Amino acid sequence: MRIAFISDIHGNATALEAVLADIKEKQIDQIVVLGDIAYRGPEPKHSIKLVQDLDATVIKGNADEWIVRGVQQGEVPDQALELMNQEREWAVSQLDQAEIDYLSNLPSDLSFIKEGVTIHGFHATPSSLFDVVLPSASDAEITDKLTKDTEADIYLYGHIHQAYIRPVDGKTIVNLGSVGLPFDGVTKASYAAIEINKNTVSASIERVDYDIEKTIQAYKDNNYPNIDMMEQILRTGKNG
C-alpha cells in the first residue's frame, strides 16, 4: 500500500498536474490532500477542479479559510494584510459560490488506519490552521503541538512549505513541503509518500519538476495583483 500526501497547492495547477502525473507513474494507491488548494496562485478554479476530480480525502488549510472569509488582522504581518486581501479578492473573483462552499465545508483533520498503521493528518497543527511548527522545533514542541492529543504512528502536515521527515519519541513526523509554492530553496513541487508493506513502513519526500515559466506566465496573463513577489518565490524556492 502506497499513499501520497499532497498540500499547499496554492492555485499552481501546472505544479499539481505534474505531481498527479508522478503519482500515477509510481502507481501510488491513494491520495490525501492536506489543504491550501487555491489561494495565492494564478489558477484557483482549475486547481480546485483537479482536486475535486480525485478519489481523495481532502481537508482544509488556512488559505482555504482565507478564501472563505478573508485574511484577518493578526494572521499575517500588518504591512502584508491589505495586499493579501487584494490577492484573496482576486481569487474569489475567479471562483463561483459552489467552489467557495466546497472549501468552507472541508474538515480540519483526518485519522485512519492502513494495515495496522495509524496515520493522523492535519494542515498546521491538530488544533489550528495557522500555528507554525518548523523543522527546527524541539522534540518537546513537536510533541506538545503535533502529537499529544491523538495517538498515531505517523503524523503528517503542510503549512510551512518546508519538507522534512523526523522521528520523535517513536513516532514519525512528516512535513509534505509544498506542491505549488516551496519555501525550502528547492524549486520543485514536493509531496510525501508513505509505503506500508507487511511489517515495514517507510516515508519519503518526492520532488517533481514542473514548468515554472508556464506558472509565471499564468500570473501575468490573469493580471494577478502580486506578480513580482510570486515570481521571485517560484524562481528561488524561498519566501523573502
mmCIF file of C-alpha atoms in Angstrom:
data_model
loop_
_atom_site.group_PDB
_atom_site.id
_atom_site.type_symbol
_atom_site.label_atom_id
_atom_site.label_comp_id
_atom_site.label_asym_id
_atom_site.label_seq_id
_atom_site.Cartn_x
_atom_site.Cartn_y
_atom_site.Cartn_z
ATOM 1 C CA MET A 1 0.000 0.000 0.000
ATOM 2 C CA ARG A 2 1.396 3.394 -1.026
ATOM 3 C CA ILE A 3 -0.262 6.686 -0.070
ATOM 4 C CA ALA A 4 0.593 10.123 -1.479
ATOM 5 C CA PHE A 5 0.045 13.147 0.745
ATOM 6 C CA ILE A 6 -0.073 16.496 -1.032
ATOM 7 C CA SER A 7 -0.729 20.023 0.237
ATOM 8 C CA ASP A 8 -0.122 23.711 -0.304
ATOM 9 C CA ILE A 9 -1.019 23.713 -3.971
ATOM 10 C CA HIS A 10 -1.823 27.429 -3.792
ATOM 11 C CA GLY A 11 -3.508 27.681 -7.159
ATOM 12 C CA ASN A 12 -0.487 26.352 -9.058
ATOM 13 C CA ALA A 13 -2.346 23.959 -11.323
ATOM 14 C CA THR A 14 0.722 23.322 -13.501
ATOM 15 C CA ALA A 15 2.671 22.013 -10.497
ATOM 16 C CA LEU A 16 -0.323 19.975 -9.335
ATOM 17 C CA GLU A 17 -0.698 18.330 -12.746
ATOM 18 C CA ALA A 18 2.989 17.366 -12.658
ATOM 19 C CA VAL A 19 2.611 15.863 -9.175
ATOM 20 C CA LEU A 20 -0.503 13.912 -10.148
ATOM 21 C CA ALA A 21 1.317 12.556 -13.208
ATOM 22 C CA ASP A 22 4.212 11.466 -10.973
ATOM 23 C CA ILE A 23 1.820 9.787 -8.547
ATOM 24 C CA LYS A 24 0.203 7.902 -11.424
ATOM 25 C CA GLU A 25 3.561 6.853 -12.876
ATOM 26 C CA LYS A 26 4.643 5.491 -9.488
ATOM 27 C CA GLN A 27 1.348 3.584 -9.193
ATOM 28 C CA ILE A 28 0.524 5.026 -5.782
ATOM 29 C CA ASP A 29 -2.712 3.609 -4.430
ATOM 30 C CA GLN A 30 -4.289 6.536 -2.565
ATOM 31 C CA ILE A 31 -4.096 10.345 -2.437
ATOM 32 C CA VAL A 32 -4.718 12.554 0.591
ATOM 33 C CA VAL A 33 -4.824 16.366 0.357
ATOM 34 C CA LEU A 34 -3.919 18.394 3.460
ATOM 35 C CA GLY A 35 -5.222 21.800 2.436
ATOM 36 C CA ASP A 36 -4.335 25.151 0.832
ATOM 37 C CA ILE A 37 -5.732 24.422 -2.594
ATOM 38 C CA ALA A 38 -6.407 27.708 -4.359
ATOM 39 C CA TYR A 39 -5.211 30.948 -2.730
ATOM 40 C CA ARG A 40 -2.076 32.812 -3.991
ATOM 41 C CA GLY A 41 -1.837 31.069 -7.350
ATOM 42 C CA PRO A 42 -2.847 32.025 -10.885
ATOM 43 C CA GLU A 43 -5.329 29.160 -11.428
ATOM 44 C CA PRO A 44 -7.505 28.728 -8.334
ATOM 45 C CA LYS A 45 -10.515 27.379 -10.217
ATOM 46 C CA HIS A 46 -8.557 24.766 -12.153
ATOM 47 C CA SER A 47 -6.721 23.701 -9.007
ATOM 48 C CA ILE A 48 -9.964 23.094 -7.130
ATOM 49 C CA LYS A 49 -11.354 21.121 -10.079
ATOM 50 C CA LEU A 50 -8.273 18.903 -10.220
ATOM 51 C CA VAL A 51 -8.626 18.127 -6.506
ATOM 52 C CA GLN A 52 -12.374 17.538 -6.729
ATOM 53 C CA ASP A 53 -11.827 15.086 -9.592
ATOM 54 C CA LEU A 54 -9.550 12.929 -7.444
ATOM 55 C CA ASP A 55 -10.791 9.989 -5.420
ATOM 56 C CA ALA A 56 -9.111 11.608 -2.428
ATOM 57 C CA THR A 57 -9.643 12.567 1.180
ATOM 58 C CA VAL A 58 -9.305 16.364 1.461
ATOM 59 C CA ILE A 59 -9.010 18.645 4.498
ATOM 60 C CA LYS A 60 -8.902 22.415 4.928
ATOM 61 C CA GLY A 61 -5.881 24.694 5.228
ATOM 62 C CA ASN A 62 -5.584 28.272 6.421
ATOM 63 C CA ALA A 63 -5.525 29.564 2.840
ATOM 64 C CA ASP A 64 -8.802 27.774 2.133
ATOM 65 C CA GLU A 65 -10.272 29.509 5.172
ATOM 66 C CA TRP A 66 -8.940 32.830 3.866
ATOM 67 C CA ILE A 67 -10.765 32.307 0.576
ATOM 68 C CA VAL A 68 -13.974 31.821 2.549
ATOM 69 C CA ARG A 69 -13.771 34.785 4.974
ATOM 70 C CA GLY A 70 -10.711 36.909 4.175
ATOM 71 C CA VAL A 71 -7.380 37.433 5.879
ATOM 72 C CA GLN A 72 -7.796 38.889 9.354
ATOM 73 C CA GLN A 73 -5.561 41.180 11.358
ATOM 74 C CA GLY A 74 -3.022 39.268 13.419
ATOM 75 C CA GLU A 75 -2.874 36.349 10.987
ATOM 76 C CA VAL A 76 -0.193 37.954 8.809
ATOM 77 C CA PRO A 77 2.217 40.888 9.346
ATOM 78 C CA ASP A 78 0.308 44.185 9.405
ATOM 79 C CA GLN A 79 2.183 45.511 6.372
ATOM 80 C CA ALA A 80 1.053 42.499 4.314
ATOM 81 C CA LEU A 81 -2.621 42.491 5.318
ATOM 82 C CA GLU A 82 -4.005 44.798 2.628
ATOM 83 C CA LEU A 83 -2.094 43.157 -0.227
ATOM 84 C CA MET A 84 -3.001 39.644 0.884
ATOM 85 C CA ASN A 85 -6.669 40.579 0.975
ATOM 86 C CA GLN A 86 -6.323 42.014 -2.527
ATOM 87 C CA GLU A 87 -4.961 38.627 -3.584
ATOM 88 C CA ARG A 88 -7.834 36.939 -1.783
ATOM 89 C CA GLU A 89 -10.390 39.161 -3.541
ATOM 90 C CA TRP A 90 -8.810 38.330 -6.888
ATOM 91 C CA ALA A 91 -9.030 34.602 -6.134
ATOM 92 C CA VAL A 92 -12.671 34.873 -5.070
ATOM 93 C CA SER A 93 -13.430 36.691 -8.323
ATOM 94 C CA GLN A 94 -12.225 33.597 -10.207
ATOM 95 C CA LEU A 95 -14.497 31.185 -8.304
ATOM 96 C CA ASP A 96 -18.200 30.507 -8.087
ATOM 97 C CA GLN A 97 -20.116 30.087 -4.840
ATOM 98 C CA ALA A 98 -20.171 26.293 -5.084
ATOM 99 C CA GLU A 99 -16.371 26.215 -5.093
ATOM 100 C CA ILE A 100 -16.173 28.573 -2.115
ATOM 101 C CA ASP A 101 -18.723 26.420 -0.276
ATOM 102 C CA TYR A 102 -16.622 23.352 -1.064
ATOM 103 C CA LEU A 103 -13.615 24.934 0.658
ATOM 104 C CA SER A 104 -15.748 26.119 3.566
ATOM 105 C CA ASN A 105 -17.151 22.661 4.267
ATOM 106 C CA LEU A 106 -13.859 20.753 4.292
ATOM 107 C CA PRO A 107 -12.965 19.046 7.597
ATOM 108 C CA SER A 108 -9.899 20.208 9.524
ATOM 109 C CA ASP A 109 -8.080 16.919 10.141
ATOM 110 C CA LEU A 110 -8.171 13.190 9.457
ATOM 111 C CA SER A 111 -7.153 9.918 11.066
ATOM 112 C CA PHE A 112 -7.214 6.440 9.578
ATOM 113 C CA ILE A 113 -5.579 3.030 9.870
ATOM 114 C CA LYS A 114 -3.971 1.159 6.986
ATOM 115 C CA GLU A 115 -2.646 -2.366 7.533
ATOM 116 C CA GLY A 116 -2.299 -1.712 11.252
ATOM 117 C CA VAL A 117 -0.542 1.664 10.842
ATOM 118 C CA THR A 118 -2.348 4.688 12.325
ATOM 119 C CA ILE A 119 -1.997 7.931 10.393
ATOM 120 C CA HIS A 120 -3.002 11.404 11.584
ATOM 121 C CA GLY A 121 -3.045 14.269 9.088
ATOM 122 C CA PHE A 122 -3.734 17.981 9.526
ATOM 123 C CA HIS A 123 -2.744 21.232 7.860
ATOM 124 C CA ALA A 124 -0.742 23.139 10.509
ATOM 125 C CA THR A 125 -1.467 21.519 13.880
ATOM 126 C CA PRO A 126 -4.396 19.377 15.063
ATOM 127 C CA SER A 127 -5.921 22.375 16.847
ATOM 128 C CA SER A 128 -5.079 25.241 14.476
ATOM 129 C CA LEU A 129 -4.941 26.042 10.776
ATOM 130 C CA PHE A 130 -2.407 28.800 11.487
ATOM 131 C CA ASP A 131 0.178 27.668 14.065
ATOM 132 C CA VAL A 132 3.726 27.224 12.774
ATOM 133 C CA VAL A 133 5.901 24.241 13.690
ATOM 134 C CA LEU A 134 9.230 24.498 11.888
ATOM 135 C CA PRO A 135 11.769 21.739 11.141
ATOM 136 C CA SER A 136 13.987 23.242 13.840
ATOM 137 C CA ALA A 137 11.333 22.798 16.561
ATOM 138 C CA SER A 138 12.398 20.891 19.660
ATOM 139 C CA ASP A 139 11.113 17.395 20.353
ATOM 140 C CA ALA A 140 9.099 18.887 23.223
ATOM 141 C CA GLU A 141 7.414 21.443 20.940
ATOM 142 C CA ILE A 142 6.599 18.806 18.337
ATOM 143 C CA THR A 143 5.111 16.557 20.981
ATOM 144 C CA ASP A 144 3.116 19.388 22.529
ATOM 145 C CA LYS A 145 1.763 20.838 19.283
ATOM 146 C CA LEU A 146 1.530 17.863 16.926
ATOM 147 C CA THR A 147 1.264 14.505 18.656
ATOM 148 C CA LYS A 148 -0.004 14.653 22.231
ATOM 149 C CA ASP A 149 -3.758 14.759 21.566
ATOM 150 C CA THR A 150 -4.112 11.858 19.128
ATOM 151 C CA GLU A 151 -2.223 8.558 19.234
ATOM 152 C CA ALA A 152 -0.763 7.610 15.849
ATOM 153 C CA ASP A 153 2.292 6.076 14.233
ATOM 154 C CA ILE A 154 2.745 8.745 11.556
ATOM 155 C CA TYR A 155 1.812 12.428 11.722
ATOM 156 C CA LEU A 156 1.727 14.467 8.509
ATOM 157 C CA TYR A 157 1.183 18.181 7.950
ATOM 158 C CA GLY A 158 1.777 21.017 5.488
ATOM 159 C CA HIS A 159 1.569 24.782 6.028
ATOM 160 C CA ILE A 160 5.263 25.647 6.431
ATOM 161 C CA HIS A 161 6.296 24.726 2.845
ATOM 162 C CA GLN A 162 9.497 23.082 4.160
ATOM 163 C CA ALA A 163 9.619 19.324 3.701
ATOM 164 C CA TYR A 164 11.217 17.083 6.301
ATOM 165 C CA ILE A 165 10.938 13.656 7.950
ATOM 166 C CA ARG A 166 11.863 13.246 11.601
ATOM 167 C CA PRO A 167 11.439 10.585 14.296
ATOM 168 C CA VAL A 168 10.237 11.860 17.674
ATOM 169 C CA ASP A 169 9.606 9.520 20.605
ATOM 170 C CA GLY A 170 8.965 6.543 18.362
ATOM 171 C CA LYS A 171 6.631 8.482 16.080
ATOM 172 C CA THR A 172 7.348 9.634 12.522
ATOM 173 C CA ILE A 173 6.732 13.311 11.771
ATOM 174 C CA VAL A 174 6.434 14.291 8.115
ATOM 175 C CA ASN A 175 6.027 17.697 6.553
ATOM 176 C CA LEU A 176 4.985 17.461 2.932
ATOM 177 C CA GLY A 177 6.589 20.653 1.695
ATOM 178 C CA SER A 178 4.500 22.401 -0.951
ATOM 179 C CA VAL A 179 3.197 21.383 -4.350
ATOM 180 C CA GLY A 180 2.851 24.909 -5.658
ATOM 181 C CA LEU A 181 4.938 27.297 -3.553
ATOM 182 C CA PRO A 182 8.013 25.744 -1.886
ATOM 183 C CA PHE A 183 9.949 27.808 0.657
ATOM 184 C CA ASP A 184 12.888 25.442 1.295
ATOM 185 C CA GLY A 185 15.080 26.515 -1.593
ATOM 186 C CA VAL A 186 14.145 23.622 -3.893
ATOM 187 C CA THR A 187 12.273 24.887 -6.954
ATOM 188 C CA LYS A 188 10.320 21.695 -7.483
ATOM 189 C CA ALA A 189 6.878 20.561 -6.405
ATOM 190 C CA SER A 190 7.022 18.488 -3.239
ATOM 191 C CA TYR A 191 4.854 15.792 -1.722
ATOM 192 C CA ALA A 192 5.217 12.876 0.707
ATOM 193 C CA ALA A 193 4.773 9.171 0.064
ATOM 194 C CA ILE A 194 4.070 6.591 2.752
ATOM 195 C CA GLU A 195 4.627 2.925 1.898
ATOM 196 C CA ILE A 196 3.237 0.179 4.113
ATOM 197 C CA ASN A 197 4.411 -3.334 3.261
ATOM 198 C CA LYS A 198 3.606 -6.105 5.737
ATOM 199 C CA ASN A 199 5.770 -5.316 8.765
ATOM 200 C CA THR A 200 7.629 -2.321 7.297
ATOM 201 C CA VAL A 201 6.669 1.338 6.933
ATOM 202 C CA SER A 202 8.682 3.955 5.056
ATOM 203 C CA ALA A 203 8.253 7.649 4.347
ATOM 204 C CA SER A 204 9.824 9.675 1.557
ATOM 205 C CA ILE A 205 9.763 13.198 0.179
ATOM 206 C CA GLU A 206 9.192 13.259 -3.569
ATOM 207 C CA ARG A 207 10.363 16.236 -5.665
ATOM 208 C CA VAL A 208 8.841 16.818 -9.084
ATOM 209 C CA ASP A 209 9.984 19.145 -11.856
ATOM 210 C CA TYR A 210 7.284 21.294 -13.422
ATOM 211 C CA ASP A 211 7.103 24.176 -15.896
ATOM 212 C CA ILE A 212 7.766 27.215 -13.676
ATOM 213 C CA GLU A 213 7.723 29.551 -16.671
ATOM 214 C CA LYS A 214 4.187 28.415 -17.508
ATOM 215 C CA THR A 215 3.013 29.242 -13.995
ATOM 216 C CA ILE A 216 4.690 32.671 -14.063
ATOM 217 C CA GLN A 217 3.085 33.422 -17.417
ATOM 218 C CA ALA A 218 -0.297 32.438 -15.992
ATOM 219 C CA TYR A 219 0.152 35.027 -13.217
ATOM 220 C CA LYS A 220 0.825 37.649 -15.891
ATOM 221 C CA ASP A 221 -1.947 36.552 -18.254
ATOM 222 C CA ASN A 222 -4.505 36.625 -15.429
ATOM 223 C CA ASN A 223 -3.439 40.046 -14.069
ATOM 224 C CA TYR A 224 -2.592 38.724 -10.632
ATOM 225 C CA PRO A 225 -2.215 41.579 -8.092
ATOM 226 C CA ASN A 226 1.201 40.481 -6.691
ATOM 227 C CA ILE A 227 3.113 39.093 -9.681
ATOM 228 C CA ASP A 228 6.655 40.205 -8.823
ATOM 229 C CA MET A 229 6.706 38.635 -5.379
ATOM 230 C CA MET A 230 5.162 35.371 -6.538
ATOM 231 C CA GLU A 231 7.607 35.117 -9.444
ATOM 232 C CA GLN A 232 10.533 35.601 -7.056
ATOM 233 C CA ILE A 233 9.281 32.828 -4.760
ATOM 234 C CA LEU A 234 8.843 30.416 -7.663
ATOM 235 C CA ARG A 235 12.288 31.150 -9.094
ATOM 236 C CA THR A 236 14.142 30.870 -5.782
ATOM 237 C CA GLY A 237 12.022 28.464 -3.753
ATOM 238 C CA LYS A 238 12.211 30.938 -0.886
ATOM 239 C CA ASN A 239 9.755 33.320 0.747
ATOM 240 C CA GLY A 240 11.775 36.511 1.081
#
